[in-house]
Amino acid sequence: MKRSMLISGALAVALVAALGVGAALTISNDKGNAGGNAAPHAATGAASKTAGTAAENTATTTGQTVEMTADYPGYGSPAKAVAAADLVVTGVPLGSRETILYPEIDFTSGTPETNPQYGLTWDDIDMDAMGVPITVTRVRVTRVIKGAVKVGDVIEVAQVGGTDVDGTVVRERNTVLLSEATAAASAAGRSAPSGFLLLLSDSGNGTYDAINPEEGVLAVDSAGAVSMLSESTRKSPVGATLAEYEAAAR
């Protein structure tokens, strides 16, 4: 039985902190029972559960899946998307790892309406329940369109999705993980991409995040044609070629 619920409070804050964007979140629970817990948890064996940090995920997958939907900002054109990005590159994935992201905790800033943690204490905080699974993929840069990296550099790109402590696979509805994109293309009857066009924001902690899952992570073929990795629920407009993104960056 699949259930949906609006995710607010600390879990929403965790994703906002992870991606640097405003996001309204919904989770669908498809664990096969109405009483299943839909919220992701911190990984068993994680090195740390400190607020504002990420820890290695060592959970084992059970085959159950939870789907998360985040309402990311949209940009509507290659020019606006490039302007919003700190880094625009093409690249090829080298490998990935999973981590659990823990949110920043702030009990005093803002108001109860703007800060779900306002007025709480540490006794009210369950760091396990606030952990968000993240997949971090190492990508070798093959072309630089915007930003302070060089061809041949290896960057790390973080995307929402992974395995929680219960072994439940957590996925964001519009996110195709770089580590799974080639297999996803094959399953959909499409040719495997020769690389990826990435429009990224600098997280400030050594990793980059896509400006959103649809306009920020795109497939590129050998002729420079650009396409979305999956059917978009928002039908976000994207450029047809790398040349459009290069022109937008000038």
Short mmCIF file of C-alpha atoms in Angstrom, two decimals:
data_model
loop_
_atom_site.label_atom_id
_atom_site.label_comp_id
_atom_site.label_asym_id
_atom_site.label_seq_id
_atom_site.Cartn_x
_atom_site.Cartn_y
_atom_site.Cartn_z
CA MET A 1 0.00 0.00 0.00
CA LYS A 2 1.41 3.36 -1.00
CA ARG A 3 0.85 6.38 1.25
CA SER A 4 1.81 9.98 0.65
CA MET A 5 2.52 12.63 3.24
CA LEU A 6 3.82 16.16 3.29
CA ILE A 7 7.29 16.25 4.80
CA SER A 8 7.95 19.40 6.76
CA GLY A 9 10.02 20.39 9.75
CA ALA A 10 13.51 19.04 10.18
CA LEU A 11 13.48 16.67 7.20
CA ALA A 12 12.53 19.51 4.87
CA VAL A 13 15.26 21.65 6.39
CA ALA A 14 17.75 18.84 5.77
CA LEU A 15 17.06 18.80 2.05
CA VAL A 16 17.09 22.57 1.83
CA ALA A 17 20.51 22.53 3.49
CA ALA A 18 21.68 19.76 1.18
CA LEU A 19 20.70 21.38 -2.08
CA GLY A 20 20.79 25.08 -1.36
CA VAL A 21 17.28 25.55 -2.74
CA GLY A 22 13.80 26.00 -1.34
CA ALA A 23 11.91 22.72 -1.51
CA ALA A 24 8.46 21.54 -0.50
CA LEU A 25 8.64 17.79 0.03
CA THR A 26 6.26 14.87 -0.29
CA ILE A 27 7.13 11.26 0.49
CA SER A 28 5.25 8.20 -0.77
CA ASN A 29 5.67 5.07 1.32
CA ASP A 30 5.53 1.81 -0.63
CA LYS A 31 6.76 -0.58 2.05
CA GLY A 32 3.79 -2.88 1.66
CA ASN A 33 2.01 -1.96 4.90
CA ALA A 34 0.02 1.02 6.07
CA GLY A 35 2.04 1.40 9.23
CA GLY A 36 5.45 1.76 7.57
CA ASN A 37 7.64 4.69 8.53
CA ALA A 38 8.15 6.88 5.47
CA ALA A 39 10.95 9.05 6.81
CA PRO A 40 14.57 8.23 5.94
CA HIS A 41 16.86 7.40 8.86
CA ALA A 42 20.56 7.69 9.56
CA ALA A 43 22.70 4.75 8.51
CA THR A 44 23.84 2.07 10.90
CA GLY A 45 27.59 2.31 11.26
CA ALA A 46 27.66 5.98 10.30
CA ALA A 47 30.72 7.78 11.57
CA SER A 48 28.80 10.78 12.88
CA LYS A 49 25.31 12.08 13.52
CA THR A 50 26.40 15.66 14.08
CA ALA A 51 24.09 18.40 12.82
CA GLY A 52 25.17 19.88 9.52
CA THR A 53 27.39 16.94 8.55
CA ALA A 54 27.30 13.89 6.29
CA ALA A 55 28.28 10.35 7.30
CA GLU A 56 29.02 7.21 5.29
CA ASN A 57 25.99 5.01 4.65
CA THR A 58 26.55 1.28 5.26
CA ALA A 59 22.92 0.12 5.12
CA THR A 60 21.95 -2.99 3.12
CA THR A 61 19.12 -2.70 0.60
CA THR A 62 15.92 -4.67 1.31
CA GLY A 63 14.17 -3.93 -1.98
CA GLN A 64 11.54 -1.66 -0.44
CA THR A 65 11.25 1.84 -1.88
CA VAL A 66 10.20 5.26 -0.62
CA GLU A 67 9.62 8.02 -3.16
CA MET A 68 10.27 11.64 -2.27
CA THR A 69 9.08 14.62 -4.30
CA ALA A 70 10.79 17.98 -3.94
CA ASP A 71 9.46 21.20 -5.48
CA TYR A 72 12.71 22.71 -6.74
CA PRO A 73 13.01 26.12 -8.41
CA GLY A 74 12.63 26.00 -12.18
CA TYR A 75 14.43 28.28 -14.63
CA GLY A 76 12.61 27.87 -17.92
CA SER A 77 15.47 28.49 -20.34
CA PRO A 78 19.13 27.56 -20.83
CA ALA A 79 20.15 31.20 -20.29
CA LYS A 80 18.45 31.43 -16.90
CA ALA A 81 19.69 28.00 -15.87
CA VAL A 82 23.29 28.86 -16.77
CA ALA A 83 23.02 32.17 -14.92
CA ALA A 84 21.83 30.35 -11.79
CA ALA A 85 24.69 27.83 -11.84
CA ASP A 86 28.12 28.28 -10.30
CA LEU A 87 29.56 25.59 -12.55
CA VAL A 88 28.49 24.30 -15.97
CA VAL A 89 30.50 21.36 -17.32
CA THR A 90 30.26 18.14 -19.23
CA GLY A 91 31.68 15.03 -17.65
CA VAL A 92 31.68 11.28 -17.23
CA PRO A 93 30.89 9.47 -13.95
CA LEU A 94 33.73 7.50 -12.35
CA GLY A 95 32.03 5.96 -9.32
CA SER A 96 29.74 6.81 -6.44
CA ARG A 97 29.22 6.42 -2.71
CA GLU A 98 26.27 6.91 -0.40
CA THR A 99 26.16 9.19 2.62
CA ILE A 100 23.56 10.35 5.09
CA LEU A 101 23.13 14.11 5.34
CA TYR A 102 22.17 15.70 8.64
CA PRO A 103 20.61 19.17 8.74
CA GLU A 104 21.91 22.28 10.38
CA ILE A 105 20.10 22.84 13.68
CA ASP A 106 18.97 26.36 14.58
CA PHE A 107 16.51 26.87 17.42
CA THR A 108 16.51 30.69 17.48
CA SER A 109 16.54 32.24 14.00
CA GLY A 110 13.37 33.43 12.31
CA THR A 111 9.88 32.53 13.47
CA PRO A 112 7.90 29.28 13.88
CA GLU A 113 6.47 29.92 10.40
CA THR A 114 9.87 30.32 8.70
CA ASN A 115 11.97 27.94 10.83
CA PRO A 116 10.42 24.56 11.74
CA GLN A 117 13.06 24.12 14.50
CA TYR A 118 12.27 27.45 16.19
CA GLY A 119 11.70 27.07 19.92
CA LEU A 120 12.71 23.41 20.07
CA THR A 121 15.47 21.99 22.28
CA TRP A 122 17.95 19.15 21.76
CA ASP A 123 15.54 16.89 23.67
CA ASP A 124 13.10 17.36 20.77
CA ILE A 125 15.61 16.42 18.07
CA ASP A 126 16.02 12.88 16.71
CA MET A 127 19.04 13.03 14.40
CA ASP A 128 18.37 9.48 13.16
CA ALA A 129 14.95 10.48 11.80
CA MET A 130 16.37 13.62 10.19
CA GLY A 131 19.05 11.94 8.08
CA VAL A 132 18.57 12.19 4.29
CA PRO A 133 20.27 9.59 2.03
CA ILE A 134 22.53 11.21 -0.56
CA THR A 135 24.49 9.66 -3.44
CA VAL A 136 27.78 11.40 -4.25
CA THR A 137 29.21 10.66 -7.71
CA ARG A 138 32.77 11.44 -8.80
CA VAL A 139 32.74 13.02 -12.25
CA ARG A 140 35.71 13.69 -14.55
CA VAL A 141 35.27 17.03 -16.31
CA THR A 142 35.50 16.82 -20.12
CA ARG A 143 34.43 20.37 -21.04
CA VAL A 144 34.12 23.59 -19.03
CA ILE A 145 31.37 26.00 -20.04
CA LYS A 146 31.29 28.09 -16.86
CA GLY A 147 33.21 28.00 -13.60
CA ALA A 148 36.65 27.64 -12.06
CA VAL A 149 37.57 24.05 -12.91
CA LYS A 150 39.69 22.52 -15.66
CA VAL A 151 39.25 19.68 -18.12
CA GLY A 152 40.46 16.53 -16.39
CA ASP A 153 39.51 17.71 -12.91
CA VAL A 154 37.39 15.33 -10.83
CA ILE A 155 34.44 16.88 -9.01
CA GLU A 156 31.85 15.35 -6.69
CA VAL A 157 28.15 15.77 -7.43
CA ALA A 158 25.60 15.08 -4.66
CA GLN A 159 22.06 13.96 -5.48
CA VAL A 160 19.17 13.07 -3.19
CA GLY A 161 18.70 9.30 -3.08
CA GLY A 162 20.21 6.27 -1.41
CA THR A 163 19.43 3.64 1.22
CA ASP A 164 18.25 4.35 4.74
CA VAL A 165 19.12 2.39 7.89
CA ASP A 166 16.17 0.02 7.35
CA GLY A 167 17.50 -0.91 3.91
CA THR A 168 14.75 1.08 2.22
CA VAL A 169 15.70 2.68 -1.09
CA VAL A 170 14.88 6.40 -1.05
CA ARG A 171 14.42 8.17 -4.38
CA GLU A 172 13.41 11.70 -5.42
CA ARG A 173 10.78 11.43 -8.14
CA ASN A 174 12.48 13.63 -10.74
CA THR A 175 16.07 12.66 -9.94
CA VAL A 176 17.98 10.15 -12.07
CA LEU A 177 21.18 9.34 -10.24
CA LEU A 178 24.29 9.71 -12.37
CA SER A 179 25.36 6.26 -11.18
CA GLU A 180 22.16 4.78 -12.65
CA ALA A 181 21.61 6.96 -15.73
CA THR A 182 23.12 4.58 -18.29
CA ALA A 183 21.03 1.66 -17.05
CA ALA A 184 17.93 3.88 -16.98
CA ALA A 185 18.49 4.89 -20.62
CA SER A 186 18.83 1.26 -21.66
CA ALA A 187 15.66 0.30 -19.78
CA ALA A 188 13.78 3.07 -21.59
CA GLY A 189 15.08 1.93 -24.98
CA ARG A 190 17.34 4.96 -25.45
CA SER A 191 21.00 5.03 -26.40
CA ALA A 192 23.39 5.40 -23.49
CA PRO A 193 24.66 8.99 -23.17
CA SER A 194 28.30 9.63 -24.03
CA GLY A 195 28.45 12.07 -21.14
CA PHE A 196 26.44 14.48 -19.04
CA LEU A 197 25.86 18.21 -19.01
CA LEU A 198 25.83 19.40 -15.41
CA LEU A 199 24.57 22.77 -14.19
CA LEU A 200 25.71 22.88 -10.60
CA SER A 201 25.68 24.96 -7.44
CA ASP A 202 28.69 24.94 -5.12
CA SER A 203 27.59 23.53 -1.77
CA GLY A 204 30.62 25.00 -0.02
CA ASN A 205 31.59 21.64 1.50
CA GLY A 206 33.55 20.16 -1.38
CA THR A 207 30.61 18.85 -3.40
CA TYR A 208 28.30 20.31 -6.02
CA ASP A 209 24.50 20.03 -6.30
CA ALA A 210 22.40 20.25 -9.46
CA ILE A 211 20.42 23.49 -9.77
CA ASN A 212 17.44 21.11 -9.98
CA PRO A 213 17.19 17.45 -11.00
CA GLU A 214 15.69 18.11 -14.43
CA GLU A 215 17.48 21.16 -15.85
CA GLY A 216 20.73 20.54 -13.97
CA VAL A 217 21.59 16.98 -15.03
CA LEU A 218 21.24 16.29 -18.76
CA ALA A 219 22.42 13.63 -21.21
CA VAL A 220 24.81 14.53 -24.03
CA ASP A 221 25.47 12.43 -27.12
CA SER A 222 28.61 12.32 -29.25
CA ALA A 223 27.23 15.02 -31.59
CA GLY A 224 26.58 17.45 -28.75
CA ALA A 225 22.81 16.96 -28.63
CA VAL A 226 21.32 17.49 -25.16
CA SER A 227 18.31 15.68 -23.69
CA MET A 228 16.61 15.11 -20.37
CA LEU A 229 17.38 11.91 -18.49
CA SER A 230 13.71 11.06 -18.02
CA GLU A 231 10.24 12.36 -18.72
CA SER A 232 9.86 15.51 -16.64
CA THR A 233 6.76 15.95 -14.51
CA ARG A 234 7.27 19.70 -14.89
CA LYS A 235 8.23 19.64 -18.59
CA SER A 236 11.09 22.03 -17.93
CA PRO A 237 12.46 23.52 -21.17
CA VAL A 238 16.06 22.54 -21.85
CA GLY A 239 18.45 23.41 -24.66
CA ALA A 240 18.82 21.12 -27.65
CA THR A 241 22.60 21.37 -27.96
CA LEU A 242 25.71 22.17 -25.98
CA ALA A 243 26.15 25.22 -28.21
CA GLU A 244 23.07 26.82 -26.63
CA TYR A 245 24.60 26.52 -23.17
CA GLU A 246 27.97 27.78 -24.36
CA ALA A 247 26.28 30.81 -25.92
CA ALA A 248 24.37 31.48 -22.71
CA ALA A 249 27.60 31.48 -20.70
CA ARG A 250 29.31 34.12 -22.87
#
